[in-house]
Coordinates of C-alpha atoms in Angstrom, one line a residue:
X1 CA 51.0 -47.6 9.7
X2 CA 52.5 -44.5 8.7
X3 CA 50.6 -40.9 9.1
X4 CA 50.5 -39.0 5.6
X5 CA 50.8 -35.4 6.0
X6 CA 48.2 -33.1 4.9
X7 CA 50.1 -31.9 2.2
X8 CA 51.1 -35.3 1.2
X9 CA 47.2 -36.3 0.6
X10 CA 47.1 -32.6 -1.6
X11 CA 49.9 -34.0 -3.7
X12 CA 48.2 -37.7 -4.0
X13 CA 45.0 -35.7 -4.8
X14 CA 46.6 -33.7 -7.6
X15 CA 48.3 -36.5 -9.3
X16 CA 44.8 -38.3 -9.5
X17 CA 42.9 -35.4 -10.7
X18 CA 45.7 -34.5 -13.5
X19 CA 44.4 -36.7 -16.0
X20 CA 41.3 -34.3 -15.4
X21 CA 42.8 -31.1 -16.3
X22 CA 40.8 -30.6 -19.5
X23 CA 37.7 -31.5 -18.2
X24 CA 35.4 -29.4 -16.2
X25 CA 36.3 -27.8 -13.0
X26 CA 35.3 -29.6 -10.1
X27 CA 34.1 -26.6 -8.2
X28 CA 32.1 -24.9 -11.4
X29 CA 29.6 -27.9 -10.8
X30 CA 27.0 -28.4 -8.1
X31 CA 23.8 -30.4 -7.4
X32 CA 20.7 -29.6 -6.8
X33 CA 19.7 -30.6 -3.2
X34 CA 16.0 -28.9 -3.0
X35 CA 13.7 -27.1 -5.0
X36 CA 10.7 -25.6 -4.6
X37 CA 8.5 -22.2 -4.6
X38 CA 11.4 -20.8 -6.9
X39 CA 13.9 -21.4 -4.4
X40 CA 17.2 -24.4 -5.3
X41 CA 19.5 -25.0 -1.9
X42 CA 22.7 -26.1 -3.9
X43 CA 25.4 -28.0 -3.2
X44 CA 28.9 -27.6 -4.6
X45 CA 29.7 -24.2 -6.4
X46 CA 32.3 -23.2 -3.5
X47 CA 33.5 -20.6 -5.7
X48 CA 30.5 -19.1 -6.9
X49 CA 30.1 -15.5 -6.4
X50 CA 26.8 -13.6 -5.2
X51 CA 24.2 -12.3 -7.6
X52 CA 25.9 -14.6 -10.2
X53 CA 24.4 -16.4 -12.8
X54 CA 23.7 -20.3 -12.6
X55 CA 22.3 -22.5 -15.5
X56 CA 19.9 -25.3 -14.5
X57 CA 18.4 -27.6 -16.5
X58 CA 15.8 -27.4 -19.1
X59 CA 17.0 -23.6 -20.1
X60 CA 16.4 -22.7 -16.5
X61 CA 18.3 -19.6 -15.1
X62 CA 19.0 -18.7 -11.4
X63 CA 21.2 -16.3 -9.4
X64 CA 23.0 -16.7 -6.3
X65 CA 21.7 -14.8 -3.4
X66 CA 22.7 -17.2 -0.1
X67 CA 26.5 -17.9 0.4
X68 CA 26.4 -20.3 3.1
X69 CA 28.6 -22.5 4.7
X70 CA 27.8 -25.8 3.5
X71 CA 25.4 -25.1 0.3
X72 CA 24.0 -21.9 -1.7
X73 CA 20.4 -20.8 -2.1
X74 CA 19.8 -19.6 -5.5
X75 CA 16.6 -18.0 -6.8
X76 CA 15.1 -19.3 -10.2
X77 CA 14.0 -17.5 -13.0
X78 CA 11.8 -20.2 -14.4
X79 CA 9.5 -23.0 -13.9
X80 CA 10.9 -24.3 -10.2
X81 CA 8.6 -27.7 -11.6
X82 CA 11.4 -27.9 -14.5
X83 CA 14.1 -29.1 -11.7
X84 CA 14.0 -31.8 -9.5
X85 CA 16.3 -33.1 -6.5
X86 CA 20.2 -34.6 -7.6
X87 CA 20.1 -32.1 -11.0
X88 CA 23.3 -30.6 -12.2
X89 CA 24.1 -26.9 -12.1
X90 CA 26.8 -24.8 -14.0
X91 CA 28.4 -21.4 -13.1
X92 CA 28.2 -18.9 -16.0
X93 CA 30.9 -16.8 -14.3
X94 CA 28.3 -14.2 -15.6
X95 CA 27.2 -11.4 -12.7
X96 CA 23.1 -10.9 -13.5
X97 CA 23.3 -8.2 -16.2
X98 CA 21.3 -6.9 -18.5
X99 CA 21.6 -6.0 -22.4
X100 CA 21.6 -2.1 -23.2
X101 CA 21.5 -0.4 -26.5
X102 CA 20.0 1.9 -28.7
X103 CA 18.1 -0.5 -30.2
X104 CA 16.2 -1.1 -27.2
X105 CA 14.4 2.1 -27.4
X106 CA 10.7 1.5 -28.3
X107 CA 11.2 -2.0 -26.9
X108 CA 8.8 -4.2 -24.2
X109 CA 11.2 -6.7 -22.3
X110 CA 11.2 -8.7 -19.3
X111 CA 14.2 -8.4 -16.5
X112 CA 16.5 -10.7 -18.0
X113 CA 16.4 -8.6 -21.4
X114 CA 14.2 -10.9 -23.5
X115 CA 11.6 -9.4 -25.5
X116 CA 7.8 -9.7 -24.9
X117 CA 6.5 -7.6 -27.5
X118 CA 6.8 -10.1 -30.3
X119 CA 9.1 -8.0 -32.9
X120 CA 11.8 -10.4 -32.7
X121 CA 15.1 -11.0 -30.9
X122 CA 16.5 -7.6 -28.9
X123 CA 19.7 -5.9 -30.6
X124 CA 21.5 -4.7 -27.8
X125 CA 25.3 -3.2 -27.7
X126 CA 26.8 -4.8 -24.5
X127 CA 25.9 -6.3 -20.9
X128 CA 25.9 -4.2 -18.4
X129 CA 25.4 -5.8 -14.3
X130 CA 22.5 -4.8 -13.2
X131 CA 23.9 -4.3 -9.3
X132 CA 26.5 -1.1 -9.5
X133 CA 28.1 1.1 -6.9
X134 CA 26.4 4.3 -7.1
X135 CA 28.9 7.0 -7.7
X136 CA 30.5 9.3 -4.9
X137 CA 29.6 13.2 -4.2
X138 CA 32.8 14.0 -6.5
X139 CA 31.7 12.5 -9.5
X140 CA 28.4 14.6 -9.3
X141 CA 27.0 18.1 -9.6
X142 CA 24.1 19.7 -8.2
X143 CA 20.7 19.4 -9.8
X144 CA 19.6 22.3 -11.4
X145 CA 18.1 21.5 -14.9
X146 CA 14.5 21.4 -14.7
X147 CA 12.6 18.1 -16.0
X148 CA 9.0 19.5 -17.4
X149 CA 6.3 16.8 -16.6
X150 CA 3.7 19.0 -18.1
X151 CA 1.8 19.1 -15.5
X152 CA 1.0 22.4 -14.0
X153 CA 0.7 21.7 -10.1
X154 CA 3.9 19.6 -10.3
X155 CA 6.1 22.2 -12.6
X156 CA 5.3 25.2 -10.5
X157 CA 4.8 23.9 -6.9
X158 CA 6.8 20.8 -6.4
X159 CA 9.5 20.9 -9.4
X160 CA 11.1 18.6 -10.8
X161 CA 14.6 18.3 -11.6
X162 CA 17.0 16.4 -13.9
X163 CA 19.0 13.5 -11.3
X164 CA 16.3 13.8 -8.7
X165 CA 14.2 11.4 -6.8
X166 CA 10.6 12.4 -6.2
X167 CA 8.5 9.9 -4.6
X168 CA 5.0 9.6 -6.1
X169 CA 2.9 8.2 -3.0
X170 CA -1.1 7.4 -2.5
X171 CA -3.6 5.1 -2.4
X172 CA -4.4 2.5 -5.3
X173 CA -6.4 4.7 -7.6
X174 CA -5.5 8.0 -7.4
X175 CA -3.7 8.6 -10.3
X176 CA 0.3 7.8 -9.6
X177 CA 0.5 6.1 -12.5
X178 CA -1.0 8.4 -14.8
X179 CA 1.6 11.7 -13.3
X180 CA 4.6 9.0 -14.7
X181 CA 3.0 8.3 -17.5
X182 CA 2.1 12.3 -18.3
X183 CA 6.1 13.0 -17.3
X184 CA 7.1 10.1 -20.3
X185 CA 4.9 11.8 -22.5
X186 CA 5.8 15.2 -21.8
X187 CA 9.6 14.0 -22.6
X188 CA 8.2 13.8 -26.6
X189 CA 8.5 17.6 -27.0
X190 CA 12.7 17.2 -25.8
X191 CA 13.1 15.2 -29.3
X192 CA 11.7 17.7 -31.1
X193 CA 14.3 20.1 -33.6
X194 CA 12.6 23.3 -31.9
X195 CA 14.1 22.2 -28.7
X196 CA 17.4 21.2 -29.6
X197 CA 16.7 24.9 -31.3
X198 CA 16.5 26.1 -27.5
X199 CA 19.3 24.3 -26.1
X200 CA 16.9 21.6 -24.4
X201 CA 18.5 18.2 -24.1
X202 CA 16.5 15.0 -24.9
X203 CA 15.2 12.3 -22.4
X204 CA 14.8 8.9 -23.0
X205 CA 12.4 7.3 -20.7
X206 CA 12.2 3.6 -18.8
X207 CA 8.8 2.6 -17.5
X208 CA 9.8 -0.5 -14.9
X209 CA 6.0 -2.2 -13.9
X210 CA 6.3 -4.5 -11.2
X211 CA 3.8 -6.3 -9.9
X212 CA 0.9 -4.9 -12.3
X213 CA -1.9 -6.9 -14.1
X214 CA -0.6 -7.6 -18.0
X215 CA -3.7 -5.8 -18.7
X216 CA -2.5 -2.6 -17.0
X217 CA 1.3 -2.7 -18.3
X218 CA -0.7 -3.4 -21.8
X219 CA -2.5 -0.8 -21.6
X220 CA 0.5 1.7 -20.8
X221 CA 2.2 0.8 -23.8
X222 CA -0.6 1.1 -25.9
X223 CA -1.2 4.8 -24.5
X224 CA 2.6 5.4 -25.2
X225 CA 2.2 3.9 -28.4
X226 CA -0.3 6.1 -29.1
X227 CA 1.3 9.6 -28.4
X228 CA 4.6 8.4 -30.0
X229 CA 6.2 8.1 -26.4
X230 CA 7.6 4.3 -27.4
X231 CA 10.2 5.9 -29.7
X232 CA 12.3 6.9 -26.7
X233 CA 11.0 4.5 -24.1
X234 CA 11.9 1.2 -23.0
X235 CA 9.0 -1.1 -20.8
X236 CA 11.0 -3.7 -18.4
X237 CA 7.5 -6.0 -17.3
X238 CA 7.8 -8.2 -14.2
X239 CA 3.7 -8.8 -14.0
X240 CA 1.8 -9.8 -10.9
X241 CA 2.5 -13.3 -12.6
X242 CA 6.0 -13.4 -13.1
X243 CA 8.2 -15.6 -10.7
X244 CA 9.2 -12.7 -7.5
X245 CA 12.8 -12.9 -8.5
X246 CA 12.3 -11.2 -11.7
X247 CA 9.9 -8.6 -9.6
X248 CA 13.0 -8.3 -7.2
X249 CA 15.6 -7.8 -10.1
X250 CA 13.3 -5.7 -12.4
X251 CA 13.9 -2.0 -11.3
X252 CA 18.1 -2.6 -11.0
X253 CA 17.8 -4.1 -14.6
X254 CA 15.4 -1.1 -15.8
X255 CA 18.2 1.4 -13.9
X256 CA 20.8 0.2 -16.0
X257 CA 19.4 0.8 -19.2
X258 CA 18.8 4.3 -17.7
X259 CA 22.7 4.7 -16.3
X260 CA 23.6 3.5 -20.1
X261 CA 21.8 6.9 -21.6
X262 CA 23.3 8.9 -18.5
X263 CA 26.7 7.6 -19.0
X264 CA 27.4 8.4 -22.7
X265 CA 26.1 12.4 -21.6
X266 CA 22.5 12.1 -22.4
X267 CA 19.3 12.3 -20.1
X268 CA 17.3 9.5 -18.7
X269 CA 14.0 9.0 -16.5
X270 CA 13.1 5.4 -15.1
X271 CA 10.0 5.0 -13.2
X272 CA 9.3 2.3 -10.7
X273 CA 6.0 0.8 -11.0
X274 CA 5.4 0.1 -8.2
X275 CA 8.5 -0.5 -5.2
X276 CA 6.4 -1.5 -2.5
X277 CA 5.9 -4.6 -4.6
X278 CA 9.0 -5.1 -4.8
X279 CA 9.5 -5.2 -1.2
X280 CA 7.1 -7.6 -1.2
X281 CA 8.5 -9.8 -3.8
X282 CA 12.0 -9.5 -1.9
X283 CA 10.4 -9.9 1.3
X284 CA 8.8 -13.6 0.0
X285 CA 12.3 -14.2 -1.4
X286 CA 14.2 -13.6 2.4
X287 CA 11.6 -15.8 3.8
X288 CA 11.8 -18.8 1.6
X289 CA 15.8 -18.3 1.8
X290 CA 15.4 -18.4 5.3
X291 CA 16.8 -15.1 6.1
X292 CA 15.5 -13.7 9.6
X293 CA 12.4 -11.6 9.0
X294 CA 12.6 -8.1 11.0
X295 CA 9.2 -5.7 11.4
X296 CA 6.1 -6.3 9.5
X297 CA 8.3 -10.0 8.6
X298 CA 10.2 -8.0 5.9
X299 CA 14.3 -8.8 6.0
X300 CA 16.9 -6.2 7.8
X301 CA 18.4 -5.0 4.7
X302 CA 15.3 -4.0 2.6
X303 CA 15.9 -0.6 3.1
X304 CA 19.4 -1.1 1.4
X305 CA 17.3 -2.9 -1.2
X306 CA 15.8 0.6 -2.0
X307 CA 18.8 2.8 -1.2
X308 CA 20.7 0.9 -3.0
X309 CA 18.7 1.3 -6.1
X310 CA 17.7 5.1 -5.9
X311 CA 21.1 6.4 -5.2
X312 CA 22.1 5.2 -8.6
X313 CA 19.8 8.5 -9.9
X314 CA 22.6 11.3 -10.1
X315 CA 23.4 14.3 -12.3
X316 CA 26.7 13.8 -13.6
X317 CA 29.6 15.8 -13.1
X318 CA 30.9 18.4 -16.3
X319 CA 34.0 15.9 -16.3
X320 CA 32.0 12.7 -16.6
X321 CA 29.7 14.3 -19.4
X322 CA 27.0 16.0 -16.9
X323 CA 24.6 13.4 -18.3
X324 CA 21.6 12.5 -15.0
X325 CA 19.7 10.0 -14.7
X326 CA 16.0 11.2 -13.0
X327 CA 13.7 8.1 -10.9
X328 CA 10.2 8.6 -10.0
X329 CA 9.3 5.7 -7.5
X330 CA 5.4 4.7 -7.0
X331 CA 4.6 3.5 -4.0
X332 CA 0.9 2.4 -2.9
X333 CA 0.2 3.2 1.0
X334 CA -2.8 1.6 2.8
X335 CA -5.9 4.0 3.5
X336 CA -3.2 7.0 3.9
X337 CA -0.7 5.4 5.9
X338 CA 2.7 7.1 5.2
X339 CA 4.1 6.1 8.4
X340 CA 4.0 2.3 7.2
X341 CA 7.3 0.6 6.9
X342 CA 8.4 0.6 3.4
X343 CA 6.8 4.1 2.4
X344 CA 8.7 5.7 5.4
X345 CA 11.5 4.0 4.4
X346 CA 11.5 5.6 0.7
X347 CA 10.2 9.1 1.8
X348 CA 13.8 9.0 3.9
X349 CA 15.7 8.2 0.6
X350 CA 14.1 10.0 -2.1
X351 CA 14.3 14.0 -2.8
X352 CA 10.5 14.5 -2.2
X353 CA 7.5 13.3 -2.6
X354 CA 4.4 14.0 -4.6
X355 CA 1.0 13.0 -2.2
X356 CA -1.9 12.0 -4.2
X357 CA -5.1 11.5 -1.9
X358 CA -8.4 9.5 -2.4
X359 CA -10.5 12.6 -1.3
X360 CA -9.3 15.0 -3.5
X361 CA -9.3 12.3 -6.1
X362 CA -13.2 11.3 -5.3
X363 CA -14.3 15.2 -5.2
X364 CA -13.2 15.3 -8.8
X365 CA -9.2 17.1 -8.2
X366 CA -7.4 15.8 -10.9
X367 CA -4.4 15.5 -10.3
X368 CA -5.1 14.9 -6.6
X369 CA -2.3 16.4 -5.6
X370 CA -2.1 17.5 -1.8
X371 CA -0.2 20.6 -1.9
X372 CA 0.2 21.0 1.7
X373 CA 2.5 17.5 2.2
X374 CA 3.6 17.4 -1.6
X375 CA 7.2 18.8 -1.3
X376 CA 10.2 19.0 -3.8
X377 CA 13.5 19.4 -1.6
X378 CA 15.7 20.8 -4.8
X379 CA 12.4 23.6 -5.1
X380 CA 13.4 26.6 -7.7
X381 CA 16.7 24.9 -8.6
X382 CA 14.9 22.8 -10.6
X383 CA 12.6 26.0 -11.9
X384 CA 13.5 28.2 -15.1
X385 CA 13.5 31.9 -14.1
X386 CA 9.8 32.4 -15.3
X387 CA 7.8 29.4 -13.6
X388 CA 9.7 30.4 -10.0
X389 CA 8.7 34.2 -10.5
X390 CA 5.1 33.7 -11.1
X391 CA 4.7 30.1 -8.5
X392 CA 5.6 31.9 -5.9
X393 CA 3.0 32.8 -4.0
X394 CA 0.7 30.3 -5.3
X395 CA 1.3 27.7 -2.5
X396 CA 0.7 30.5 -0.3
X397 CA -2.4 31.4 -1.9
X398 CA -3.8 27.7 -2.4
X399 CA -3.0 27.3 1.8
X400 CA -4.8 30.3 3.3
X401 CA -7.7 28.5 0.6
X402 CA -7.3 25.5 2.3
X403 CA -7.4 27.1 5.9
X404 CA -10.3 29.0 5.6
X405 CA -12.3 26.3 3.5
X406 CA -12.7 24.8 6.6
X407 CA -14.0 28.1 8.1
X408 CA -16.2 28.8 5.4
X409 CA -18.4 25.5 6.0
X410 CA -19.2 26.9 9.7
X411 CA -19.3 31.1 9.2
X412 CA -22.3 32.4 6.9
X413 CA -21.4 35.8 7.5
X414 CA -17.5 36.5 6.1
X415 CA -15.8 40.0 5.4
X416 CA -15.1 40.8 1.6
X417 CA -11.2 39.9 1.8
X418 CA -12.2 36.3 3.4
X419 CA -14.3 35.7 0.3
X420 CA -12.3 37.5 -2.1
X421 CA -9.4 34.8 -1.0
X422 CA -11.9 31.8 -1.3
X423 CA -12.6 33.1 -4.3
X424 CA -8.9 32.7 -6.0
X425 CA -8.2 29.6 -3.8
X426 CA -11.4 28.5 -5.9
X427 CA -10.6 29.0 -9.5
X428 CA -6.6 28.4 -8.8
X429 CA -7.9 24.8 -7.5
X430 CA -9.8 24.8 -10.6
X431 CA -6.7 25.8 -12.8
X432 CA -4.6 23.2 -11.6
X433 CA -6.8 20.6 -12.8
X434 CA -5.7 18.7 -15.8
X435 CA -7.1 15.9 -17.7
X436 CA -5.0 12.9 -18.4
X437 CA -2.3 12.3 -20.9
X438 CA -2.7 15.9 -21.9
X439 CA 0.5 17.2 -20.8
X440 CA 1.0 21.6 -21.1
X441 CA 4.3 23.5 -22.3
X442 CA 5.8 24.8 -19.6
X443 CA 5.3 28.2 -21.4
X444 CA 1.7 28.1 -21.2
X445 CA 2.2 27.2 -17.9
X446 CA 3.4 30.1 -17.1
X447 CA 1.3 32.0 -18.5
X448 CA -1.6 30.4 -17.0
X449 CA -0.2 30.9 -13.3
X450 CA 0.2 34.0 -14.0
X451 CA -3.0 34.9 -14.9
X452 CA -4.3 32.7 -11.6
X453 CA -2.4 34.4 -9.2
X454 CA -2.4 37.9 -9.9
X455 CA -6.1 38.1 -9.8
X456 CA -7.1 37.6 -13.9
X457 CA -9.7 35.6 -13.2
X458 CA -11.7 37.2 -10.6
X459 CA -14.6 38.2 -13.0
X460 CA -14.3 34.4 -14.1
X461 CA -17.0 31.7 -13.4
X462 CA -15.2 29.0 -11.3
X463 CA -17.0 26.7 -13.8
X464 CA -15.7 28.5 -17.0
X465 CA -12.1 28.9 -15.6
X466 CA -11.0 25.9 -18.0
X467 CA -12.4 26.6 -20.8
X468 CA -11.4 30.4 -20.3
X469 CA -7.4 29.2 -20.2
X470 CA -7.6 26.9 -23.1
X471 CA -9.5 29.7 -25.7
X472 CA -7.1 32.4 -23.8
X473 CA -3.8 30.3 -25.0
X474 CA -5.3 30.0 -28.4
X475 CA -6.6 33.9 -29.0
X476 CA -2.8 34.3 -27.1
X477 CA -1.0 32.1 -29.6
X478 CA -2.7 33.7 -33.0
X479 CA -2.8 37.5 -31.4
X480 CA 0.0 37.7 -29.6
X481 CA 2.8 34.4 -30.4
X482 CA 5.9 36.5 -29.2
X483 CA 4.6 36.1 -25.4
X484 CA 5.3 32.2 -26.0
X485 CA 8.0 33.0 -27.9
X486 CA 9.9 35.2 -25.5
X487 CA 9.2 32.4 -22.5
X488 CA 10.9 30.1 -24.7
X489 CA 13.6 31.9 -26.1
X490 CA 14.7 33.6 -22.5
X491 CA 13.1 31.1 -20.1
X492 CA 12.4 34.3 -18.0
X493 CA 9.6 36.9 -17.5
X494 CA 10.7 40.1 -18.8
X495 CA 9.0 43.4 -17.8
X496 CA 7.8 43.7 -22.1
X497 CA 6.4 40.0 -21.8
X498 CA 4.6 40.8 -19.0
X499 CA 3.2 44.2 -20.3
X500 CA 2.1 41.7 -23.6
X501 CA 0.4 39.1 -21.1
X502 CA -1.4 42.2 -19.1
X503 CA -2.8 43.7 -22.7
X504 CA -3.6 40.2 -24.0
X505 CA -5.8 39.3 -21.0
X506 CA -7.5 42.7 -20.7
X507 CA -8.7 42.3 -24.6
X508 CA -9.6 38.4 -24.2
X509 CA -11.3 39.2 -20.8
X510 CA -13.8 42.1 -22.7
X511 CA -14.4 39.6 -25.2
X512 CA -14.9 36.3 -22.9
X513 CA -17.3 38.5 -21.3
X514 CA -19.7 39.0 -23.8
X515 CA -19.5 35.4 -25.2

């Protein structure tokens, strides 16, 4: 019997499948060889693409994230109960992307775009994939507008700018959640006609909670809600109870919505509630796809699972619009532990980091902000003229506190400079605290370092030092407005503004006295 040449059996092939042509494509079709814990190994798809969209049955979505030789394992984004064993699945030819909009603004949705808040379907512009090459060193600029959290100890010690990465870092609670959620509220006074007055640019904000109790997330946007922050905020949920791949996809899908502001030359903030649940989603993802597990059993690339993500936060070039796009990744260490895999891993990616500890926390610092590790690696660039002339020295100051705190516990007998430092260390500590959701204008800010370190408060009880700054910005505001108003106008500290402050503190200071 004759051989027939491979090419001969292509031809045979083709003349048998062209009565076919019009029906589906024989490689957009695969079946379903096992399913289970949110995991499908699928056979077929050979020309499938990775991170593409499949459709299973029963409205069931998955992506592609193994390409191997003989199948693919896709994750699902539904009930893995839903499919069973010999089930058909279809390419979308559809990368996992996201719906992005203005419309979205004010707006609770899960990953894959669909709303959770119960006001109807989501009106969205286009899809945008939520995987994208960051963009090179030539398409960006330097960082050097500030981004005002409103909170004092962030704004003058470890600033803030607009396209930077600062890494909020702690134990569970100690208050990382409640710095973001001061920063989104903050943002309210950017959408205000007094700032466009003042040449300040909006910022729309994108809270991404991975990982947290419905409760929790419930509660956010109810506090949002609350203050008005929901108008330029959009909440991407992936709850402790959603399926991991929707925890692993969440933060890329709440960074696009944030490049989408950034690209059309506006200002965004996303925040990452929290990453190192991510990791772990992704980490239980690897395993069950039977990727090899590296230290602490987490997969090899999980750092490019982060990098990937946070090198998408950029200030813009002048030619691309100079919009940026600001991220403020949470990440929860164990009893202190920064040297731990993944928060070592995003201390090395990130601009900074904010360190909130349990023991300032428990001994009633709020914000619990430690000063000495804290650290903001763009510093004064992301600092108008006034806040860096007056936070100068205040690190300083709050460190020799620190230092001889410690002395102080043993030493009953200490020189009048030793005590006059522990002293200001004392009611600057106490300035820097700051109840919740009560974010400050960064010109009272100002004013109120000022006054902390250049030795205003000296006759001040410790215990009165609050209540001294809030009635001394209110006598300040109704006696004297133009201080304020010259911060604001200028962003600097002119010679005439501080003569004002200087006269406006002596008068208050005669009067708090007598009170």
């Amino acid at each position: 019997m004759a051989e027939i040449r491979p090419d001969e059996i292509s031809a045979i092939l083709k003349k048998q499948l062209s009565g076919f042509e019009n029906e589906v494509d024989v490689y957009e079709v695969g079946t379903v060889l096992q399913v289970g814990d949110g995991i499908a190994r699928v056979y077929g798809l050979s020309k499938v693409m990775a991170s593409e969209l499949v459709e299973f049955p029963n409205g069931v979505t998955g992506m592609v994230l193994n390409l191997d030789e003989d199948s693919v394992g896709t994750v699902l984004f539904g009930d893995s109960s839903l499919i069973k064993e010999g089930d058909q699945v279809k390419r979308t030819n559809r990368l996992a992307s996201f719906p992005v909009g203005e419309k979205l603004l004010g707006r609770v949705v899960n990953p894959l775009g669909e709303p959770l808040d119960g006001k109807g379907t989501v009106q969205f512009e286009k899809y945008l994939p939520i995987e994208r090459k960051a963009l090179g060193v030539i398409q960006r600029q330097p960082v050097k507008e500030p981004l005002q959290t409103g909170i004092v100890a962030v704004d003058s010690m470890i600033p803030i700018g607009r396209g930077q990465r600062e890494l909020i870092i702690g134990d569970r609670q100690t208050g990382k959640t409640a710095i973001a959620i001061d920063a989104i509220i903050n943002q309210k006074h950017t959408h205000t006609e007094e700032a466009k007055k003042y040449g300040i640019k909006p910022v729309y904000c994108v809270y991404v909670a991975v990982g947290q109790k419905n409760s929790t997330i419930a509660q956010v946007v109810a506090k949002l809600e609350e203050s008005g922050a929901m108008a330029y905020t959009t909440v991407v949920s992936a709850p402790a109870s959603s399926p991991a791949p929707l925890q692993y996809i969440a933060p890329y899908s709440g960074t696009t919505v944030g490049e989408y502001f950034r690209d059309s030359s506006r200002h965004a903030l996303v925040i990452y509630d929290d990453l190192s649940k991510q990791a772990v989603a992704y980490r239980e993802l690897s395993l069950l796809l039977r990727r090899p597990p590296g230290r602490e059993a987490y997969p090899g690339d999980v750092f490019y699972l982060h990098s990937r993500l946070l090198e998408r936060a950029s200030k813009l070039s002048d030619d691309l619009g100079g919009g940026s796009l600001t991220a403020l990744p949470i990440i929860e260490t164990q009893q202190g532990d920064v040297s731990a895999y993944i928060p070592t891993n995003v201390i090395s990616i990130t601009d900074g980091q904010i360190y909130l500890e349990p023991n300032l926390f428990n001994a009633g610092v709020r914000p619990a902000i430690n000063v000495g590790i804290s650290v903001s690696r763009v510093g004064g660039n992301a600092q108008i003229k006034a806040m860096k002339k007056v936070a100068g020295s205040l690190k300083l100051d709050l460190a020799q506190y620190r230092e001889l705190e410690a002395f102080a516990k043993f030493g009953s007998d200490l020189d009048k400079s030793t005590l006059r430092t522990l002293g200001k260390g004392a009611r600057l500590v106490e300035l820097l605290k700051q109840g919740q959701y009560v974010p400050v204008q960064v010109e009272k800010e100002i004013v109120s370092v000022y006054l902390g370190t250049n030795n205003f408060l000296e006759s001040v009880e410790v215990k009165d030092v609050k209540r001294f700054e809030r009635e001394f910005h209110e006598f300040a505001e109704l006696k004297y407005p133009e201080i304020f108003e010259n911060i604001r106008m200028t962003k600097e500290l002119k010679d005439d503004t501080v003569a004002l402050i200087k006269k406006a503190a002596q008068e208050f200071i005669e009067k708090f006295k007598k009170s």
